[in-house]
Tab-separated table of C-alpha atoms in Angstrom:
chain	number	residue	atom	x	y	z
A	1	MET	CA	88.498	110.131	35.449
A	2	SER	CA	85.203	108.493	36.780
A	3	SER	CA	85.439	105.615	38.022
A	4	LEU	CA	84.819	102.145	35.832
A	5	THR	CA	82.517	99.799	37.486
A	6	ASN	CA	82.193	96.269	35.663
A	7	ASN	CA	80.687	93.331	37.616
A	8	GLY	CA	82.247	94.450	40.564
A	9	THR	CA	85.703	95.662	39.622
A	10	LYS	CA	86.570	98.756	39.968
A	11	ILE	CA	89.188	100.736	38.158
A	12	VAL	CA	89.455	104.033	40.030
A	13	GLY	CA	90.372	107.211	37.809
A	14	SER	CA	93.269	109.637	38.130
A	15	SER	CA	90.939	112.057	40.174
A	16	GLY	CA	90.885	109.658	42.910
A	17	THR	CA	92.615	109.709	45.899
A	18	GLU	CA	95.576	107.390	46.091
A	19	SER	CA	96.498	106.120	49.576
A	20	ASP	CA	100.225	105.157	50.739
A	21	ILE	CA	101.067	101.820	51.295
A	22	SER	CA	100.162	100.899	54.858
A	23	SER	CA	100.252	97.745	57.327
A	24	SER	CA	97.098	96.702	59.490
A	25	ALA	CA	99.538	96.137	62.232
A	26	PRO	CA	98.521	98.122	65.271
A	27	HIS	CA	100.552	101.178	66.438
A	28	ALA	CA	103.071	99.788	68.805
A	29	VAL	CA	104.518	102.269	71.807
A	30	PRO	CA	108.184	103.149	70.730
A	31	ASN	CA	110.515	100.269	71.993
A	32	SER	CA	114.059	98.826	70.459
A	33	ASP	CA	111.981	98.084	67.325
A	34	GLU	CA	110.979	101.923	66.771
A	35	ARG	CA	113.022	101.786	63.722
A	36	ASP	CA	110.386	99.911	61.527
A	37	VAL	CA	108.538	103.108	61.546
A	38	ARG	CA	111.351	105.562	60.537
A	39	THR	CA	111.010	106.709	56.915
A	40	SER	CA	113.733	105.837	54.453
A	41	ARG	CA	115.761	108.981	55.258
A	42	ASP	CA	116.145	108.098	59.148
A	43	GLN	CA	117.223	104.630	57.426
A	44	VAL	CA	120.263	105.715	55.701
A	45	SER	CA	122.820	106.076	58.415
A	46	ILE	CA	124.747	108.969	57.672
A	47	THR	CA	126.189	110.390	60.932
A	48	LEU	CA	129.606	112.417	62.026
A	49	PRO	CA	132.444	110.228	63.428
A	50	ALA	CA	131.980	110.236	67.254
A	51	HIS	CA	135.350	112.160	67.909
A	52	VAL	CA	134.034	115.398	65.970
A	53	ALA	CA	131.847	117.409	67.585
A	54	GLY	CA	128.674	118.492	65.615
A	55	SER	CA	128.426	121.893	63.826
A	56	GLY	CA	125.318	123.793	61.911
A	57	ALA	CA	127.505	123.533	58.746
A	58	LEU	CA	128.239	119.747	59.560
A	59	ASP	CA	124.433	119.495	60.093
A	60	ARG	CA	123.568	120.604	56.889
A	61	LEU	CA	126.061	118.733	55.040
A	62	ILE	CA	124.535	115.462	57.014
A	63	ASP	CA	121.289	116.464	55.572
A	64	THR	CA	122.676	116.744	51.877
A	65	ALA	CA	124.961	113.421	52.018
A	66	ARG	CA	121.554	111.755	53.003
A	67	ASP	CA	119.839	113.317	50.637
A	68	TYR	CA	122.243	111.942	48.193
A	69	ALA	CA	122.330	108.902	49.420
A	70	GLU	CA	118.212	108.398	49.426
A	71	ALA	CA	118.772	109.145	45.552
A	72	SER	CA	121.029	106.213	45.198
A	73	THR	CA	118.090	104.166	44.853
A	74	ALA	CA	114.884	104.607	43.095
A	75	GLU	CA	111.805	106.137	45.285
A	76	ASN	CA	109.814	103.039	44.900
A	77	THR	CA	112.525	100.977	45.777
A	78	ASN	CA	112.924	102.898	48.930
A	79	LYS	CA	109.174	102.382	49.828
A	80	ALA	CA	109.721	98.694	49.119
A	81	TYR	CA	112.780	98.326	51.323
A	82	ALA	CA	110.837	100.284	54.149
A	83	VAL	CA	107.998	98.594	54.006
A	84	ASP	CA	110.100	95.214	54.018
A	85	TRP	CA	111.850	96.113	57.237
A	86	LYS	CA	108.486	97.302	58.984
A	87	HIS	CA	107.350	93.849	58.411
A	88	PHE	CA	110.378	91.793	59.284
A	89	THR	CA	110.638	93.715	63.103
A	90	ARG	CA	106.832	93.448	63.595
A	91	TRP	CA	107.882	89.593	63.040
A	92	CYS	CA	110.364	89.556	65.152
A	93	ARG	CA	108.444	91.220	68.029
A	94	LEU	CA	105.670	88.570	67.638
A	95	LYS	CA	107.994	86.064	67.902
A	96	GLY	CA	109.853	87.808	71.013
A	97	THR	CA	112.955	88.599	69.618
A	98	ASP	CA	114.904	91.945	68.247
A	99	PRO	CA	115.717	92.340	64.641
A	100	LEU	CA	119.488	93.946	65.830
A	101	PRO	CA	122.015	92.502	65.289
A	102	PRO	CA	121.388	90.681	62.014
A	103	SER	CA	120.793	86.605	62.954
A	104	PRO	CA	121.096	84.441	60.327
A	105	GLU	CA	119.213	82.111	62.259
A	106	MET	CA	116.176	84.195	62.517
A	107	VAL	CA	116.194	85.317	59.297
A	108	GLY	CA	116.113	82.084	58.024
A	109	LEU	CA	113.125	81.058	60.358
A	110	TYR	CA	111.579	84.496	58.794
A	111	VAL	CA	111.981	83.162	55.398
A	112	ALA	CA	110.339	79.821	56.018
A	113	ASP	CA	107.427	81.368	57.406
A	114	LEU	CA	106.961	83.664	54.270
A	115	ALA	CA	106.662	80.082	52.089
A	116	ALA	CA	104.106	78.254	54.317
A	117	ALA	CA	100.897	79.442	54.299
A	118	THR	CA	99.608	80.281	57.692
A	119	GLY	CA	95.850	81.231	58.466
A	120	ALA	CA	94.778	84.396	56.885
A	121	SER	CA	98.219	84.773	55.504
A	122	PRO	CA	99.127	83.533	52.152
A	123	ALA	CA	102.519	81.903	51.261
A	124	LEU	CA	104.426	84.309	49.073
A	125	SER	CA	106.171	83.703	46.059
A	126	VAL	CA	109.717	82.745	45.627
A	127	SER	CA	110.617	86.193	43.771
A	128	THR	CA	108.806	87.999	46.366
A	129	ILE	CA	110.821	86.461	49.264
A	130	GLU	CA	114.289	86.940	47.428
A	131	ARG	CA	113.179	90.813	47.053
A	132	ARG	CA	112.050	90.779	51.071
A	133	LEU	CA	115.866	89.519	51.855
A	134	SER	CA	117.201	91.975	49.446
A	135	GLY	CA	115.327	94.538	51.290
A	136	LEU	CA	116.548	93.353	54.807
A	137	ALA	CA	120.101	92.930	53.529
A	138	TRP	CA	119.883	97.085	52.551
A	139	ASN	CA	118.372	97.984	55.586
A	140	TYR	CA	121.106	96.212	57.605
A	141	ARG	CA	124.028	98.061	55.416
A	142	GLN	CA	122.239	101.122	56.083
A	143	ARG	CA	123.006	100.500	59.743
A	144	GLY	CA	126.449	99.604	59.341
A	145	LEU	CA	125.564	95.851	59.853
A	146	THR	CA	125.941	93.029	57.230
A	147	LEU	CA	123.511	90.285	56.987
A	148	ASP	CA	125.406	87.374	55.230
A	149	ARG	CA	123.035	85.896	52.843
A	150	LYS	CA	125.555	83.057	52.014
A	151	ASP	CA	125.086	81.473	55.931
A	152	ARG	CA	123.753	78.228	55.674
A	153	HIS	CA	120.663	79.066	57.817
A	154	ILE	CA	119.314	81.241	55.016
A	155	ALA	CA	121.099	79.844	52.216
A	156	THR	CA	119.957	76.176	52.311
A	157	VAL	CA	116.517	77.361	53.444
A	158	LEU	CA	116.036	79.569	50.392
A	159	ALA	CA	117.279	76.785	48.279
A	160	GLY	CA	114.734	74.410	49.658
A	161	ILE	CA	111.893	76.874	49.293
A	162	LYS	CA	113.160	77.244	45.563
A	163	ARG	CA	113.147	73.698	44.909
A	164	LYS	CA	109.801	72.925	46.228
A	165	HIS	CA	107.976	76.315	45.305
A	166	ALA	CA	109.673	77.614	42.402
A	167	ARG	CA	107.195	78.470	39.357
A	168	PRO	CA	107.791	80.138	36.180
A	169	PRO	CA	107.764	83.872	36.086
A	170	VAL	CA	104.391	85.605	35.186
A	171	GLN	CA	104.725	87.833	32.420
A	172	LYS	CA	102.511	90.645	31.526
A	173	GLU	CA	100.523	90.071	28.561
A	174	ALA	CA	101.692	92.692	25.610
A	175	ILE	CA	99.507	95.521	24.065
A	176	LEU	CA	99.584	94.868	20.449
A	177	PRO	CA	99.258	97.410	17.636
A	178	GLU	CA	95.408	96.727	17.044
A	179	ASP	CA	94.840	96.954	20.756
A	180	ILE	CA	96.407	100.255	21.494
A	181	GLN	CA	94.447	101.366	18.860
A	182	ALA	CA	91.060	100.168	20.107
A	183	MET	CA	92.363	101.413	23.429
A	184	VAL	CA	93.038	105.099	22.575
A	185	ALA	CA	89.634	105.068	20.433
A	186	THR	CA	87.855	104.662	23.815
A	187	LEU	CA	88.847	107.877	24.978
A	188	PRO	CA	86.882	111.337	24.828
A	189	TYR	CA	88.309	114.340	23.549
A	190	ASP	CA	87.903	116.277	26.792
A	191	LEU	CA	91.349	117.816	28.310
A	192	ARG	CA	91.416	114.287	30.557
A	193	GLY	CA	91.160	112.121	27.148
A	194	LEU	CA	93.881	114.114	25.043
A	195	ARG	CA	96.451	113.582	28.258
A	196	ASP	CA	95.357	109.847	28.462
A	197	ARG	CA	95.397	109.211	24.737
A	198	ALA	CA	99.104	111.089	24.722
A	199	ILE	CA	100.245	109.028	27.624
A	200	LEU	CA	99.011	105.351	25.932
A	201	LEU	CA	100.518	106.349	22.311
A	202	LEU	CA	103.452	107.993	24.117
A	203	GLY	CA	104.286	104.715	26.308
A	204	TYR	CA	103.790	102.581	23.881
A	205	ALA	CA	106.086	104.041	20.927
A	206	GLY	CA	108.853	104.755	23.413
A	207	GLY	CA	108.642	101.339	24.994
A	208	LEU	CA	108.402	103.254	28.226
A	209	ARG	CA	108.288	102.387	31.959
A	210	ARG	CA	105.280	103.934	33.957
A	211	SER	CA	107.839	106.044	35.790
A	212	GLU	CA	109.461	107.154	32.725
A	213	VAL	CA	106.312	108.785	31.504
A	214	VAL	CA	105.196	110.553	34.650
A	215	CYS	CA	109.060	111.786	34.942
A	216	LEU	CA	109.005	113.829	31.934
A	217	ASP	CA	109.231	117.665	32.049
A	218	VAL	CA	108.900	120.263	29.111
A	219	HIS	CA	112.334	121.636	29.434
A	220	LYS	CA	115.564	120.487	31.165
A	221	ASP	CA	115.946	121.391	34.985
A	222	ASP	CA	112.341	122.747	35.309
A	223	THR	CA	111.334	120.672	38.452
A	224	LEU	CA	113.575	119.218	41.162
A	225	ASP	CA	111.569	115.729	41.090
A	226	SER	CA	112.104	115.725	36.910
A	227	GLY	CA	113.126	112.643	35.420
A	228	GLY	CA	113.716	113.637	31.876
A	229	TRP	CA	112.704	116.234	29.145
A	230	VAL	CA	110.924	116.350	25.858
A	231	GLU	CA	112.117	117.999	22.754
A	232	VAL	CA	109.715	118.140	19.878
A	233	PHE	CA	111.150	118.426	16.281
A	234	ASP	CA	109.571	117.796	12.619
A	235	GLY	CA	110.621	114.448	12.693
A	236	GLY	CA	109.153	113.347	16.381
A	237	ALA	CA	110.072	113.837	19.934
A	238	LEU	CA	113.103	113.032	21.476
A	239	LEU	CA	112.899	111.820	25.232
A	240	THR	CA	115.916	112.267	27.428
A	241	LEU	CA	115.384	110.124	30.590
A	242	ASN	CA	117.277	109.493	33.603
A	243	ALA	CA	116.015	106.228	33.781
A	244	LYS	CA	116.746	102.908	35.703
A	245	THR	CA	119.765	102.049	33.457
A	246	GLY	CA	121.149	105.643	33.490
A	247	TRP	CA	120.496	108.425	31.358
A	248	ARG	CA	119.329	107.757	27.536
A	249	GLU	CA	117.767	109.337	24.507
A	250	VAL	CA	114.651	107.807	23.457
A	251	GLU	CA	113.414	108.775	19.820
A	252	VAL	CA	109.661	108.500	18.998
A	253	GLY	CA	109.007	109.257	15.490
A	254	ARG	CA	105.888	110.592	14.126
A	255	GLY	CA	103.281	108.110	13.273
A	256	SER	CA	101.414	107.299	9.928
A	257	SER	CA	98.182	108.838	10.907
A	258	ASP	CA	97.062	111.861	13.600
A	259	GLN	CA	94.700	109.276	15.190
A	260	THR	CA	97.536	107.074	16.363
A	261	CYS	CA	100.509	109.480	16.318
A	262	PRO	CA	102.100	109.475	19.652
A	263	VAL	CA	103.898	113.101	18.785
A	264	HIS	CA	100.632	114.593	17.715
A	265	ALA	CA	98.760	113.575	20.729
A	266	LEU	CA	101.445	114.979	22.882
A	267	GLU	CA	101.412	118.275	20.888
A	268	LYS	CA	97.546	118.324	21.333
A	269	TRP	CA	97.865	117.571	25.217
A	270	LEU	CA	100.306	120.511	25.736
A	271	HIS	CA	98.459	122.750	23.721
A	272	PHE	CA	94.782	122.360	25.230
A	273	ALA	CA	96.377	122.354	28.606
A	274	LYS	CA	98.706	125.126	28.163
A	275	ILE	CA	101.546	123.307	29.370
A	276	ASP	CA	104.674	125.111	28.668
A	277	PHE	CA	106.793	124.484	31.909
A	278	GLY	CA	106.998	121.883	34.687
A	279	PRO	CA	105.970	118.399	34.265
A	280	VAL	CA	104.523	116.947	30.835
A	281	PHE	CA	101.565	115.019	32.526
A	282	VAL	CA	99.690	116.641	35.140
A	283	ARG	CA	96.775	115.744	37.091
A	284	THR	CA	93.007	117.158	35.873
A	285	SER	CA	90.271	118.924	37.505
A	286	ARG	CA	87.402	116.200	38.494
A	287	ASP	CA	85.270	117.983	35.366
A	288	GLY	CA	88.287	117.129	33.437
A	289	LYS	CA	88.315	120.642	31.749
A	290	HIS	CA	91.270	122.234	33.611
A	291	ALA	CA	95.244	121.173	33.847
A	292	LEU	CA	96.059	121.229	37.629
A	293	GLU	CA	99.953	121.938	38.674
A	294	ALA	CA	100.100	118.211	40.490
A	295	ARG	CA	102.505	115.759	38.521
A	296	LEU	CA	100.788	112.580	37.459
A	297	SER	CA	101.298	109.369	39.874
A	298	ASP	CA	102.581	106.904	37.659
A	299	LYS	CA	99.821	104.396	39.175
A	300	HIS	CA	97.447	106.248	37.297
A	301	ILE	CA	98.946	104.899	33.983
A	302	ALA	CA	98.293	101.141	34.947
A	303	ARG	CA	94.944	102.295	36.132
A	304	LEU	CA	94.157	103.731	32.844
A	305	ILE	CA	95.499	100.271	30.853
A	306	LYS	CA	93.378	98.280	32.729
A	307	ALA	CA	90.253	100.423	32.115
A	308	THR	CA	90.872	100.768	28.347
A	309	VAL	CA	91.493	97.331	28.068
A	310	LEU	CA	88.089	96.107	29.402
A	311	LYS	CA	86.302	99.156	27.318
A	312	SER	CA	87.633	98.223	24.513
A	313	GLY	CA	87.183	94.592	24.556
A	314	VAL	CA	90.945	93.136	24.234
A	315	ARG	CA	90.837	90.086	25.080
A	316	ALA	CA	87.062	89.866	25.454
A	317	ASP	CA	87.165	85.803	25.214
A	318	LEU	CA	88.579	85.879	28.685
A	319	PRO	CA	86.741	86.374	32.211
A	320	GLU	CA	86.895	90.135	33.646
A	321	ALA	CA	89.411	89.107	36.340
A	322	LYS	CA	91.913	87.451	34.133
A	323	ARG	CA	92.016	90.558	31.960
A	324	LEU	CA	92.701	92.649	34.550
A	325	ALA	CA	95.448	90.597	35.871
A	326	MET	CA	97.062	89.909	32.086
A	327	PHE	CA	97.435	93.793	31.550
A	328	SER	CA	99.572	96.581	33.475
A	329	GLY	CA	101.744	99.579	32.788
A	330	HIS	CA	104.880	97.295	31.782
A	331	SER	CA	102.133	95.870	28.581
A	332	LEU	CA	103.029	99.012	26.612
A	333	ARG	CA	106.992	98.262	26.945
A	334	ALA	CA	105.945	94.714	26.078
A	335	GLY	CA	103.843	95.541	23.188
A	336	LEU	CA	106.464	97.486	21.398
A	337	ALA	CA	109.065	95.002	21.734
A	338	SER	CA	106.684	92.315	20.542
A	339	SER	CA	105.429	94.260	17.657
A	340	ALA	CA	108.060	96.296	15.922
A	341	GLU	CA	109.518	94.171	12.999
A	342	VAL	CA	113.079	95.798	13.075
A	343	ASP	CA	116.382	94.620	14.120
A	344	GLU	CA	116.941	93.506	17.356
A	345	ARG	CA	119.617	96.162	18.158
A	346	TYR	CA	117.152	98.925	17.725
A	347	VAL	CA	114.681	97.674	20.110
A	348	GLN	CA	117.176	96.748	22.843
A	349	LYS	CA	118.462	100.785	22.267
A	350	GLN	CA	114.778	101.748	22.824
A	351	LEU	CA	113.982	100.095	25.627
A	352	GLY	CA	117.299	100.921	27.315
A	353	HIS	CA	118.463	97.133	27.916
A	354	ALA	CA	121.904	96.428	28.707
A	355	SER	CA	121.520	93.197	27.223
A	356	ALA	CA	120.337	91.484	24.158
A	357	GLU	CA	118.979	88.605	26.484
A	358	MET	CA	116.291	90.736	28.421
A	359	THR	CA	115.160	92.193	25.021
A	360	ARG	CA	114.826	88.582	23.489
A	361	ARG	CA	112.449	88.073	26.556
A	362	TYR	CA	110.197	90.885	25.505
A	363	GLN	CA	109.996	89.620	22.002
A	364	ARG	CA	107.979	86.500	22.987
A	365	ARG	CA	105.116	86.704	21.256
A	366	ARG	CA	106.699	88.128	17.825
A	367	ASP	CA	109.612	85.543	17.595
A	368	ARG	CA	107.073	82.474	18.931
A	369	PHE	CA	107.505	79.416	16.162
A	370	ARG	CA	109.551	81.462	14.132
A	371	VAL	CA	112.077	78.944	13.963
A	372	ASN	CA	110.478	75.643	13.497
A	373	LEU	CA	113.367	73.023	14.620
A	374	THR	CA	110.905	70.392	14.233
A	375	LYS	CA	110.853	70.800	10.418
A	376	ALA	CA	114.648	71.466	10.659
A	377	ALA	CA	115.546	68.493	12.287
A	378	GLY	CA	113.543	66.352	9.201
A	379	LEU	CA	110.021	65.523	10.950
């Protein structure tokens, strides 16, 4: 997909090169903090007991155990925790201290520093700071150490930050039925357009996370990195997903017309892309005429949503920058919950929520002012 540029805002297409998370910090000579540049695999400290002699067979088992330990958390979570540790260890170096062993006093100062804007570094939100703390606690656990987040040096500082800086959570805007129809209408009917149409409609009708969309394979166990597979029936498509909350089945029924039917769009994409094995959604050649073998990145879905929102004129009454900030990959998921006029338990099952309360958070627009307590109170 070619880049979309509008008033200086650039939305890069799927053919663009994706860069990894990086840091502006210069490369340091290995020292006591060299752990900050280790991969998440190295951070998973699974080793032999000191009294057991190593061997080839045991070393292979250690590698296998580390693979399983890595799989205990999502790949994106592992990456985020690695970045959290790298940032903290660099901060410790700049302050002339060592990140090991864990020091609640230093972590409390680190948290205070994150909350206070200094120079070119903006203050972080409370939710981001809490995520950083979770990342540090996880990294310490992998090293056989414990960070006591209830220690007064951490807990009281964090409580003060919450009291002073806490803000209501920012929720991404839900994509409504008329929005998704306008968005898919902007897509061409070449191979890339067929793929992107299937992504938008399947993600919307299934209430899927963007990682759940791109993890799908055509069949069970097609690839090692598969997160689920698709089965197509006369009545619709059944997605079996190994998602954030565990294995679940998602039913995607056929739509009222071919133009907006997610199953029809999926069938067309698989047919013309000649995909009968492996990942369902793959990259295409730069000219958009050939399907490649590489699985599509979930980042493409966020870029696709933003690009089609702009092109279709969704919320055109707002400035472009605000429209870009309002919508993300989660907007598809929120859109289904906000638009489906069915019993709450069906929406909860479709989204894979463990509690009805979480589902109700998604149904914010649909249920807004549905119950008028003002009138019920006699006013």
